[in-house]
mmCIF file with all atom_site columns, C-alpha atoms in Angstrom:
data_model
loop_
_atom_site.group_PDB
_atom_site.id
_atom_site.type_symbol
_atom_site.label_atom_id
_atom_site.label_alt_id
_atom_site.label_comp_id
_atom_site.label_asym_id
_atom_site.label_entity_id
_atom_site.label_seq_id
_atom_site.pdbx_PDB_ins_code
_atom_site.Cartn_x
_atom_site.Cartn_y
_atom_site.Cartn_z
_atom_site.occupancy
_atom_site.B_iso_or_equiv
_atom_site.pdbx_formal_charge
_atom_site.auth_seq_id
_atom_site.auth_comp_id
_atom_site.auth_asym_id
_atom_site.auth_atom_id
_atom_site.pdbx_PDB_model_num
ATOM 1   C CA . MET M 1 1   ? -0.896  73.210  142.804 1.00 58.00 ? 1   MET M CA 1
ATOM 2   C CA . LEU M 1 2   ? 1.047   75.397  140.358 1.00 60.00 ? 2   LEU M CA 1
ATOM 3   C CA . LYS M 1 3   ? 4.290   73.585  141.126 1.00 63.00 ? 3   LYS M CA 1
ATOM 4   C CA . ALA M 1 4   ? 2.707   70.157  140.639 1.00 65.00 ? 4   ALA M CA 1
ATOM 5   C CA . SER M 1 5   ? 0.938   70.963  137.364 1.00 76.00 ? 5   SER M CA 1
ATOM 6   C CA . ARG M 1 6   ? 2.905   71.087  134.150 1.00 82.00 ? 6   ARG M CA 1
ATOM 7   C CA . LEU M 1 7   ? 0.123   72.898  132.298 1.00 87.00 ? 7   LEU M CA 1
ATOM 8   C CA . LEU M 1 8   ? -0.310  75.644  134.915 1.00 86.00 ? 8   LEU M CA 1
ATOM 9   C CA . ARG M 1 9   ? 3.409   76.054  135.659 1.00 88.00 ? 9   ARG M CA 1
ATOM 10  C CA . PRO M 1 10  ? 3.693   79.346  133.693 1.00 89.00 ? 10  PRO M CA 1
ATOM 11  C CA . ALA M 1 11  ? 1.419   80.940  136.308 1.00 90.00 ? 11  ALA M CA 1
ATOM 12  C CA . LEU M 1 12  ? 4.217   80.338  138.836 1.00 89.00 ? 12  LEU M CA 1
ATOM 13  C CA . PHE M 1 13  ? 5.136   83.986  138.234 1.00 91.00 ? 13  PHE M CA 1
ATOM 14  C CA . LEU M 1 14  ? 2.277   84.887  140.580 1.00 91.00 ? 14  LEU M CA 1
ATOM 15  C CA . CYS M 1 15  ? 4.102   83.029  143.405 1.00 88.00 ? 15  CYS M CA 1
ATOM 16  C CA . ILE M 1 16  ? 7.240   85.161  143.232 1.00 89.00 ? 16  ILE M CA 1
ATOM 17  C CA . GLN M 1 17  ? 7.747   87.024  146.495 1.00 87.00 ? 17  GLN M CA 1
ATOM 18  C CA . SER M 1 18  ? 9.223   90.476  146.064 1.00 85.00 ? 18  SER M CA 1
ATOM 19  C CA . ARG M 1 19  ? 8.470   93.713  147.847 1.00 83.00 ? 19  ARG M CA 1
ATOM 20  C CA . GLY M 1 20  ? 7.852   95.838  144.760 1.00 85.00 ? 20  GLY M CA 1
ATOM 21  C CA . LEU M 1 21  ? 6.211   93.294  142.467 1.00 90.00 ? 21  LEU M CA 1
ATOM 22  C CA . TRP M 1 22  ? 2.685   93.400  143.930 1.00 92.00 ? 22  TRP M CA 1
ATOM 23  C CA . LYS M 1 23  ? 1.928   96.812  142.444 1.00 94.00 ? 23  LYS M CA 1
ATOM 24  C CA . TYR M 1 24  ? 2.707   95.570  138.931 1.00 94.00 ? 24  TYR M CA 1
ATOM 25  C CA . ARG M 1 25  ? 0.742   92.348  139.294 1.00 94.00 ? 25  ARG M CA 1
ATOM 26  C CA . TRP M 1 26  ? -2.360  93.743  141.017 1.00 94.00 ? 26  TRP M CA 1
ATOM 27  C CA . GLY M 1 27  ? -2.034  97.400  142.121 1.00 95.00 ? 27  GLY M CA 1
ATOM 28  C CA . TYR M 1 28  ? -1.759  99.218  138.792 1.00 96.00 ? 28  TYR M CA 1
ATOM 29  C CA . PRO M 1 29  ? -4.106  96.846  136.896 1.00 96.00 ? 29  PRO M CA 1
ATOM 30  C CA . PHE M 1 30  ? -6.810  97.218  139.550 1.00 95.00 ? 30  PHE M CA 1
ATOM 31  C CA . GLY M 1 31  ? -6.368  101.014 139.567 1.00 95.00 ? 31  GLY M CA 1
ATOM 32  C CA . TRP M 1 32  ? -6.640  101.154 135.771 1.00 93.00 ? 32  TRP M CA 1
ATOM 33  C CA . LEU M 1 33  ? -9.744  98.962  135.930 1.00 92.00 ? 33  LEU M CA 1
ATOM 34  C CA . LEU M 1 34  ? -11.341 101.349 138.426 1.00 93.00 ? 34  LEU M CA 1
ATOM 35  C CA . VAL M 1 35  ? -10.568 104.327 136.171 1.00 91.00 ? 35  VAL M CA 1
ATOM 36  C CA . LEU M 1 36  ? -12.025 102.524 133.133 1.00 86.00 ? 36  LEU M CA 1
ATOM 37  C CA . SER M 1 37  ? -15.103 101.477 135.104 1.00 86.00 ? 37  SER M CA 1
ATOM 38  C CA . ALA M 1 38  ? -15.650 104.997 136.421 1.00 86.00 ? 38  ALA M CA 1
ATOM 39  C CA . TYR M 1 39  ? -15.308 106.353 132.898 1.00 81.00 ? 39  TYR M CA 1
ATOM 40  C CA . PHE M 1 40  ? -18.019 104.040 131.585 1.00 80.00 ? 40  PHE M CA 1
ATOM 41  C CA . LEU M 1 41  ? -20.273 104.527 134.604 1.00 81.00 ? 41  LEU M CA 1
ATOM 42  C CA . PHE M 1 42  ? -20.256 108.300 134.282 1.00 83.00 ? 42  PHE M CA 1
ATOM 43  C CA . PHE M 1 43  ? -19.883 108.425 130.496 1.00 78.00 ? 43  PHE M CA 1
ATOM 44  C CA . PRO M 1 44  ? -22.864 110.266 129.017 1.00 81.00 ? 44  PRO M CA 1
ATOM 45  C CA . GLY M 1 45  ? -25.122 108.071 126.963 1.00 77.00 ? 45  GLY M CA 1
ATOM 46  C CA . SER M 1 46  ? -27.462 105.145 127.300 1.00 77.00 ? 46  SER M CA 1
ATOM 47  C CA . LEU M 1 47  ? -26.508 101.639 128.363 1.00 71.00 ? 47  LEU M CA 1
ATOM 48  C CA . PRO M 1 48  ? -26.839 100.204 124.818 1.00 75.00 ? 48  PRO M CA 1
ATOM 49  C CA . GLU M 1 49  ? -24.458 102.881 123.490 1.00 80.00 ? 49  GLU M CA 1
ATOM 50  C CA . LYS M 1 50  ? -21.926 102.019 126.195 1.00 76.00 ? 50  LYS M CA 1
ATOM 51  C CA . MET M 1 51  ? -22.240 98.303  125.432 1.00 74.00 ? 51  MET M CA 1
ATOM 52  C CA . VAL M 1 52  ? -21.525 98.999  121.731 1.00 80.00 ? 52  VAL M CA 1
ATOM 53  C CA . ILE M 1 53  ? -18.371 100.920 122.717 1.00 81.00 ? 53  ILE M CA 1
ATOM 54  C CA . LEU M 1 54  ? -17.285 98.112  125.060 1.00 79.00 ? 54  LEU M CA 1
ATOM 55  C CA . ASP M 1 55  ? -17.892 95.556  122.316 1.00 78.00 ? 55  ASP M CA 1
ATOM 56  C CA . ARG M 1 56  ? -15.692 97.530  119.905 1.00 85.00 ? 56  ARG M CA 1
ATOM 57  C CA . ILE M 1 57  ? -12.948 97.718  122.542 1.00 84.00 ? 57  ILE M CA 1
ATOM 58  C CA . ASN M 1 58  ? -13.250 93.974  123.146 1.00 81.00 ? 58  ASN M CA 1
ATOM 59  C CA . VAL M 1 59  ? -12.866 93.280  119.416 1.00 83.00 ? 59  VAL M CA 1
ATOM 60  C CA . SER M 1 60  ? -9.740  95.467  119.251 1.00 86.00 ? 60  SER M CA 1
ATOM 61  C CA . CYS M 1 61  ? -8.261  93.761  122.307 1.00 87.00 ? 61  CYS M CA 1
ATOM 62  C CA . CYS M 1 62  ? -9.045  90.341  120.846 1.00 85.00 ? 62  CYS M CA 1
ATOM 63  C CA . ASN M 1 63  ? -7.237  91.325  117.645 1.00 88.00 ? 63  ASN M CA 1
ATOM 64  C CA . LEU M 1 64  ? -4.223  92.307  119.748 1.00 90.00 ? 64  LEU M CA 1
ATOM 65  C CA . LEU M 1 65  ? -4.377  89.010  121.642 1.00 90.00 ? 65  LEU M CA 1
ATOM 66  C CA . THR M 1 66  ? -4.081  87.061  118.382 1.00 89.00 ? 66  THR M CA 1
ATOM 67  C CA . ILE M 1 67  ? -0.490  88.241  117.865 1.00 91.00 ? 67  ILE M CA 1
ATOM 68  C CA . LEU M 1 68  ? 0.838   88.699  121.412 1.00 92.00 ? 68  LEU M CA 1
ATOM 69  C CA . PRO M 1 69  ? 1.488   85.038  122.353 1.00 92.00 ? 69  PRO M CA 1
ATOM 70  C CA . GLY M 1 70  ? 3.915   84.652  119.441 1.00 92.00 ? 70  GLY M CA 1
ATOM 71  C CA . PHE M 1 71  ? 5.938   87.672  120.502 1.00 93.00 ? 71  PHE M CA 1
ATOM 72  C CA . TYR M 1 72  ? 6.032   86.564  124.122 1.00 95.00 ? 72  TYR M CA 1
ATOM 73  C CA . ILE M 1 73  ? 7.162   83.052  123.202 1.00 94.00 ? 73  ILE M CA 1
ATOM 74  C CA . ALA M 1 74  ? 9.869   84.456  120.907 1.00 94.00 ? 74  ALA M CA 1
ATOM 75  C CA . ALA M 1 75  ? 11.086  86.726  123.718 1.00 93.00 ? 75  ALA M CA 1
ATOM 76  C CA . LEU M 1 76  ? 11.048  83.770  126.119 1.00 93.00 ? 76  LEU M CA 1
ATOM 77  C CA . ALA M 1 77  ? 13.211  81.734  123.731 1.00 93.00 ? 77  ALA M CA 1
ATOM 78  C CA . ALA M 1 78  ? 15.618  84.641  123.259 1.00 91.00 ? 78  ALA M CA 1
ATOM 79  C CA . ILE M 1 79  ? 16.008  85.190  127.009 1.00 91.00 ? 79  ILE M CA 1
ATOM 80  C CA . ALA M 1 80  ? 16.454  81.489  127.757 1.00 89.00 ? 80  ALA M CA 1
ATOM 81  C CA . THR M 1 81  ? 19.327  81.243  125.261 1.00 90.00 ? 81  THR M CA 1
ATOM 82  C CA . PHE M 1 82  ? 20.860  84.735  125.622 1.00 84.00 ? 82  PHE M CA 1
ATOM 83  C CA . GLN M 1 83  ? 24.587  84.369  126.306 1.00 83.00 ? 83  GLN M CA 1
ATOM 84  C CA . ALA M 1 84  ? 25.587  86.946  128.914 1.00 76.00 ? 84  ALA M CA 1
ATOM 85  C CA . GLU M 1 85  ? 27.056  86.378  132.346 1.00 76.00 ? 85  GLU M CA 1
ATOM 86  C CA . THR M 1 86  ? 24.921  89.143  133.832 1.00 75.00 ? 86  THR M CA 1
ATOM 87  C CA . MET M 1 87  ? 21.768  87.141  133.044 1.00 80.00 ? 87  MET M CA 1
ATOM 88  C CA . ASP M 1 88  ? 22.759  84.512  135.597 1.00 80.00 ? 88  ASP M CA 1
ATOM 89  C CA . THR M 1 89  ? 23.436  86.937  138.451 1.00 80.00 ? 89  THR M CA 1
ATOM 90  C CA . PRO M 1 90  ? 20.831  87.492  141.175 1.00 79.00 ? 90  PRO M CA 1
ATOM 91  C CA . LEU M 1 91  ? 18.382  90.355  140.758 1.00 78.00 ? 91  LEU M CA 1
ATOM 92  C CA . GLU M 1 92  ? 19.517  93.598  142.324 1.00 74.00 ? 92  GLU M CA 1
ATOM 93  C CA . GLY M 1 93  ? 17.328  95.997  144.290 1.00 70.00 ? 93  GLY M CA 1
ATOM 94  C CA . HIS M 1 94  ? 14.273  94.245  145.729 1.00 70.00 ? 94  HIS M CA 1
ATOM 95  C CA . GLU M 1 95  ? 15.217  90.581  145.937 1.00 75.00 ? 95  GLU M CA 1
ATOM 96  C CA . ALA M 1 96  ? 12.801  88.128  144.387 1.00 81.00 ? 96  ALA M CA 1
ATOM 97  C CA . HIS M 1 97  ? 12.281  84.712  145.951 1.00 81.00 ? 97  HIS M CA 1
ATOM 98  C CA . LEU M 1 98  ? 10.586  81.552  144.819 1.00 80.00 ? 98  LEU M CA 1
ATOM 99  C CA . CYS M 1 99  ? 10.058  78.463  146.984 1.00 68.00 ? 99  CYS M CA 1
ATOM 100 C CA . SER M 1 100 ? 11.882  75.375  145.785 1.00 59.00 ? 100 SER M CA 1
ATOM 101 C CA . ARG M 1 101 ? 10.107  72.766  143.707 1.00 57.00 ? 101 ARG M CA 1
ATOM 102 C CA . GLU M 1 102 ? 10.853  70.015  146.187 1.00 56.00 ? 102 GLU M CA 1
ATOM 103 C CA . GLY M 1 103 ? 8.359   71.514  148.634 1.00 54.00 ? 103 GLY M CA 1
ATOM 104 C CA . GLU M 1 104 ? 11.029  72.691  151.033 1.00 54.00 ? 104 GLU M CA 1
ATOM 105 C CA . GLU M 1 105 ? 10.475  75.911  152.918 1.00 48.00 ? 105 GLU M CA 1
ATOM 106 C CA . LYS M 1 106 ? 13.703  77.539  151.798 1.00 55.00 ? 106 LYS M CA 1
ATOM 107 C CA . ASP M 1 107 ? 13.495  80.216  149.127 1.00 63.00 ? 107 ASP M CA 1
ATOM 108 C CA . HIS M 1 108 ? 15.751  80.661  146.153 1.00 71.00 ? 108 HIS M CA 1
ATOM 109 C CA . ASN M 1 109 ? 16.894  84.074  144.977 1.00 81.00 ? 109 ASN M CA 1
ATOM 110 C CA . LEU M 1 110 ? 15.947  84.499  141.358 1.00 87.00 ? 110 LEU M CA 1
ATOM 111 C CA . THR M 1 111 ? 18.481  85.364  138.709 1.00 87.00 ? 111 THR M CA 1
ATOM 112 C CA . ARG M 1 112 ? 17.649  87.854  135.977 1.00 85.00 ? 112 ARG M CA 1
ATOM 113 C CA . ARG M 1 113 ? 17.246  85.029  133.470 1.00 89.00 ? 113 ARG M CA 1
ATOM 114 C CA . ARG M 1 114 ? 14.896  83.024  135.705 1.00 90.00 ? 114 ARG M CA 1
ATOM 115 C CA . PHE M 1 115 ? 12.819  86.095  136.565 1.00 91.00 ? 115 PHE M CA 1
ATOM 116 C CA . LEU M 1 116 ? 12.436  87.120  132.919 1.00 92.00 ? 116 LEU M CA 1
ATOM 117 C CA . CYS M 1 117 ? 11.662  83.546  131.849 1.00 93.00 ? 117 CYS M CA 1
ATOM 118 C CA . LEU M 1 118 ? 8.939   83.354  134.494 1.00 94.00 ? 118 LEU M CA 1
ATOM 119 C CA . LEU M 1 119 ? 7.629   86.778  133.443 1.00 95.00 ? 119 LEU M CA 1
ATOM 120 C CA . PHE M 1 120 ? 7.452   85.977  129.726 1.00 95.00 ? 120 PHE M CA 1
ATOM 121 C CA . GLY M 1 121 ? 6.133   82.483  130.404 1.00 95.00 ? 121 GLY M CA 1
ATOM 122 C CA . TYR M 1 122 ? 3.281   84.014  132.401 1.00 96.00 ? 122 TYR M CA 1
ATOM 123 C CA . LEU M 1 123 ? 2.624   86.651  129.723 1.00 96.00 ? 123 LEU M CA 1
ATOM 124 C CA . SER M 1 124 ? 2.433   83.909  127.068 1.00 96.00 ? 124 SER M CA 1
ATOM 125 C CA . PHE M 1 125 ? 0.093   81.846  129.250 1.00 96.00 ? 125 PHE M CA 1
ATOM 126 C CA . LEU M 1 126 ? -2.120  84.819  130.153 1.00 96.00 ? 126 LEU M CA 1
ATOM 127 C CA . SER M 1 127 ? -2.438  86.153  126.598 1.00 95.00 ? 127 SER M CA 1
ATOM 128 C CA . LEU M 1 128 ? -3.352  82.696  125.298 1.00 94.00 ? 128 LEU M CA 1
ATOM 129 C CA . ALA M 1 129 ? -5.870  82.154  128.123 1.00 94.00 ? 129 ALA M CA 1
ATOM 130 C CA . LEU M 1 130 ? -7.499  85.556  127.558 1.00 93.00 ? 130 LEU M CA 1
ATOM 131 C CA . TYR M 1 131 ? -7.755  84.884  123.831 1.00 92.00 ? 131 TYR M CA 1
ATOM 132 C CA . LEU M 1 132 ? -9.410  81.490  124.395 1.00 92.00 ? 132 LEU M CA 1
ATOM 133 C CA . ILE M 1 133 ? -11.821 82.951  126.972 1.00 89.00 ? 133 ILE M CA 1
ATOM 134 C CA . ASN M 1 134 ? -12.759 85.694  124.507 1.00 86.00 ? 134 ASN M CA 1
ATOM 135 C CA . ILE M 1 135 ? -13.476 83.075  121.826 1.00 86.00 ? 135 ILE M CA 1
ATOM 136 C CA . ILE M 1 136 ? -15.642 81.068  124.245 1.00 86.00 ? 136 ILE M CA 1
ATOM 137 C CA . PHE M 1 137 ? -17.569 84.185  125.279 1.00 81.00 ? 137 PHE M CA 1
ATOM 138 C CA . LYS M 1 138 ? -18.242 85.053  121.648 1.00 79.00 ? 138 LYS M CA 1
ATOM 139 C CA . ALA M 1 139 ? -19.516 81.550  120.902 1.00 80.00 ? 139 ALA M CA 1
ATOM 140 C CA . ALA M 1 140 ? -21.554 81.261  124.117 1.00 76.00 ? 140 ALA M CA 1
ATOM 141 C CA . PRO M 1 141 ? -22.180 84.610  125.835 1.00 73.00 ? 141 PRO M CA 1
ATOM 142 C CA . PRO M 1 142 ? -21.991 84.341  129.625 1.00 70.00 ? 142 PRO M CA 1
ATOM 143 C CA . SER M 1 143 ? -25.461 85.859  129.974 1.00 68.00 ? 143 SER M CA 1
ATOM 144 C CA . VAL M 1 144 ? -26.986 82.735  128.350 1.00 68.00 ? 144 VAL M CA 1
ATOM 145 C CA . PHE M 1 145 ? -25.149 80.426  130.748 1.00 67.00 ? 145 PHE M CA 1
ATOM 146 C CA . LEU M 1 146 ? -25.775 82.607  133.797 1.00 66.00 ? 146 LEU M CA 1
ATOM 147 C CA . SER M 1 147 ? -29.502 82.961  133.025 1.00 66.00 ? 147 SER M CA 1
ATOM 148 C CA . ARG M 1 148 ? -29.827 79.187  133.380 1.00 68.00 ? 148 ARG M CA 1
ATOM 149 C CA . VAL M 1 149 ? -27.580 78.775  136.405 1.00 67.00 ? 149 VAL M CA 1
ATOM 150 C CA . LEU M 1 150 ? -28.352 81.983  138.328 1.00 66.00 ? 150 LEU M CA 1
ATOM 151 C CA . PRO M 1 151 ? -31.617 83.403  137.001 1.00 66.00 ? 151 PRO M CA 1
ATOM 152 C CA . GLY M 1 152 ? -32.206 87.030  137.919 1.00 65.00 ? 152 GLY M CA 1
ATOM 153 C CA . VAL M 1 153 ? -28.564 87.954  138.447 1.00 65.00 ? 153 VAL M CA 1
ATOM 154 C CA . GLU M 1 154 ? -27.195 87.308  134.968 1.00 63.00 ? 154 GLU M CA 1
ATOM 155 C CA . VAL M 1 155 ? -26.458 91.011  134.347 1.00 66.00 ? 155 VAL M CA 1
ATOM 156 C CA . PHE M 1 156 ? -24.500 91.284  137.598 1.00 71.00 ? 156 PHE M CA 1
ATOM 157 C CA . GLY M 1 157 ? -22.697 88.001  136.851 1.00 70.00 ? 157 GLY M CA 1
ATOM 158 C CA . GLU M 1 158 ? -21.780 89.115  133.354 1.00 73.00 ? 158 GLU M CA 1
ATOM 159 C CA . LEU M 1 159 ? -20.456 92.434  134.646 1.00 76.00 ? 159 LEU M CA 1
ATOM 160 C CA . LEU M 1 160 ? -18.417 90.577  137.274 1.00 79.00 ? 160 LEU M CA 1
ATOM 161 C CA . LEU M 1 161 ? -16.951 88.193  134.691 1.00 81.00 ? 161 LEU M CA 1
ATOM 162 C CA . THR M 1 162 ? -16.219 91.077  132.317 1.00 82.00 ? 162 THR M CA 1
ATOM 163 C CA . GLY M 1 163 ? -14.515 93.003  135.120 1.00 86.00 ? 163 GLY M CA 1
ATOM 164 C CA . LEU M 1 164 ? -12.384 89.971  135.999 1.00 90.00 ? 164 LEU M CA 1
ATOM 165 C CA . ILE M 1 165 ? -11.327 89.510  132.386 1.00 90.00 ? 165 ILE M CA 1
ATOM 166 C CA . TRP M 1 166 ? -10.505 93.216  132.114 1.00 91.00 ? 166 TRP M CA 1
ATOM 167 C CA . LEU M 1 167 ? -8.462  93.023  135.325 1.00 94.00 ? 167 LEU M CA 1
ATOM 168 C CA . PHE M 1 168 ? -6.303  90.304  133.799 1.00 95.00 ? 168 PHE M CA 1
ATOM 169 C CA . PHE M 1 169 ? -6.063  92.219  130.521 1.00 94.00 ? 169 PHE M CA 1
ATOM 170 C CA . MET M 1 170 ? -4.857  95.287  132.446 1.00 95.00 ? 170 MET M CA 1
ATOM 171 C CA . GLN M 1 171 ? -2.389  93.010  134.240 1.00 96.00 ? 171 GLN M CA 1
ATOM 172 C CA . LEU M 1 172 ? -1.174  91.799  130.839 1.00 96.00 ? 172 LEU M CA 1
ATOM 173 C CA . VAL M 1 173 ? -0.606  95.395  129.710 1.00 95.00 ? 173 VAL M CA 1
ATOM 174 C CA . CYS M 1 174 ? 1.146   96.372  132.944 1.00 96.00 ? 174 CYS M CA 1
ATOM 175 C CA . LEU M 1 175 ? 3.448   93.338  132.983 1.00 96.00 ? 175 LEU M CA 1
ATOM 176 C CA . THR M 1 176 ? 4.227   93.858  129.294 1.00 95.00 ? 176 THR M CA 1
ATOM 177 C CA . LEU M 1 177 ? 5.370   97.387  130.102 1.00 95.00 ? 177 LEU M CA 1
ATOM 178 C CA . LEU M 1 178 ? 7.476   96.011  132.971 1.00 93.00 ? 178 LEU M CA 1
ATOM 179 C CA . ALA M 1 179 ? 9.003   93.413  130.644 1.00 92.00 ? 179 ALA M CA 1
ATOM 180 C CA . LEU M 1 180 ? 9.782   96.086  128.067 1.00 91.00 ? 180 LEU M CA 1
ATOM 181 C CA . PHE M 1 181 ? 11.513  98.129  130.762 1.00 89.00 ? 181 PHE M CA 1
ATOM 182 C CA . TYR M 1 182 ? 13.685  95.145  131.676 1.00 85.00 ? 182 TYR M CA 1
ATOM 183 C CA . LEU M 1 183 ? 14.546  94.239  128.086 1.00 83.00 ? 183 LEU M CA 1
ATOM 184 C CA . SER M 1 184 ? 15.083  97.737  126.747 1.00 84.00 ? 184 SER M CA 1
ATOM 185 C CA . ASP M 1 185 ? 16.867  99.364  129.683 1.00 79.00 ? 185 ASP M CA 1
ATOM 186 C CA . ARG M 1 186 ? 17.316  97.535  132.986 1.00 72.00 ? 186 ARG M CA 1
ATOM 187 C CA . ILE M 1 187 ? 19.096  94.522  131.544 1.00 69.00 ? 187 ILE M CA 1
ATOM 188 C CA . HIS M 1 188 ? 21.914  96.793  130.318 1.00 69.00 ? 188 HIS M CA 1
ATOM 189 C CA . TRP M 1 189 ? 22.663  98.500  133.623 1.00 70.00 ? 189 TRP M CA 1
ATOM 190 C CA . LYS M 1 190 ? 26.177  97.723  134.779 1.00 66.00 ? 190 LYS M CA 1
ATOM 191 C CA . ASN M 1 191 ? 27.019  96.682  138.314 1.00 60.00 ? 191 ASN M CA 1
ATOM 192 C CA . PRO M 1 192 ? 30.325  98.373  139.246 1.00 50.00 ? 192 PRO M CA 1
ATOM 193 C CA . ASN M 1 193 ? 31.340  95.243  141.183 1.00 50.00 ? 193 ASN M CA 1
ATOM 194 C CA . PHE M 1 194 ? 30.737  92.915  138.245 1.00 42.00 ? 194 PHE M CA 1
ATOM 195 C CA . LYS M 1 195 ? 33.823  92.064  136.194 1.00 42.00 ? 195 LYS M CA 1
ATOM 196 C CA . THR M 1 196 ? 33.199  91.715  132.474 1.00 33.00 ? 196 THR M CA 1
#
């Protein structure tokens, strides 16, 4: 589905197969979400006080999401046009594979440029999607919708939706840190076998 859709193609980053990538896509974000959830569950205070704190955090995150897509798209453009031979060499360490677009079963090793383009394309897509979801939730809170569709479980449904959104926000933070590692340090490592 992701390979056939032009609008969802940036989410192709989630299809990359690499041994160490799972922890950055799902492991760390889920762990951070559990820590945040435990903090709010055992945080002293009443439920309304906790909801006010969560609302303030949501507003701050929404403010951050207004500027992030522009930075990600600028980084994507810079990486796509960066003139360096090392950008077009295969990734070292844990190899990253992506199935071909033609639907064949063979995998293609990703180059540094392709990996970073997929990473920043996904970050742009995710930050824009999270921002739009936040706008929709402010205009029409999920509790109103869920009370009509699933009466009696709207609180549970809203907590589930909020947790899912926070999971993807944590993923955004984690993958941003990974991207910063690649751009600030890893991209400059020299392979002794590579002739410059």
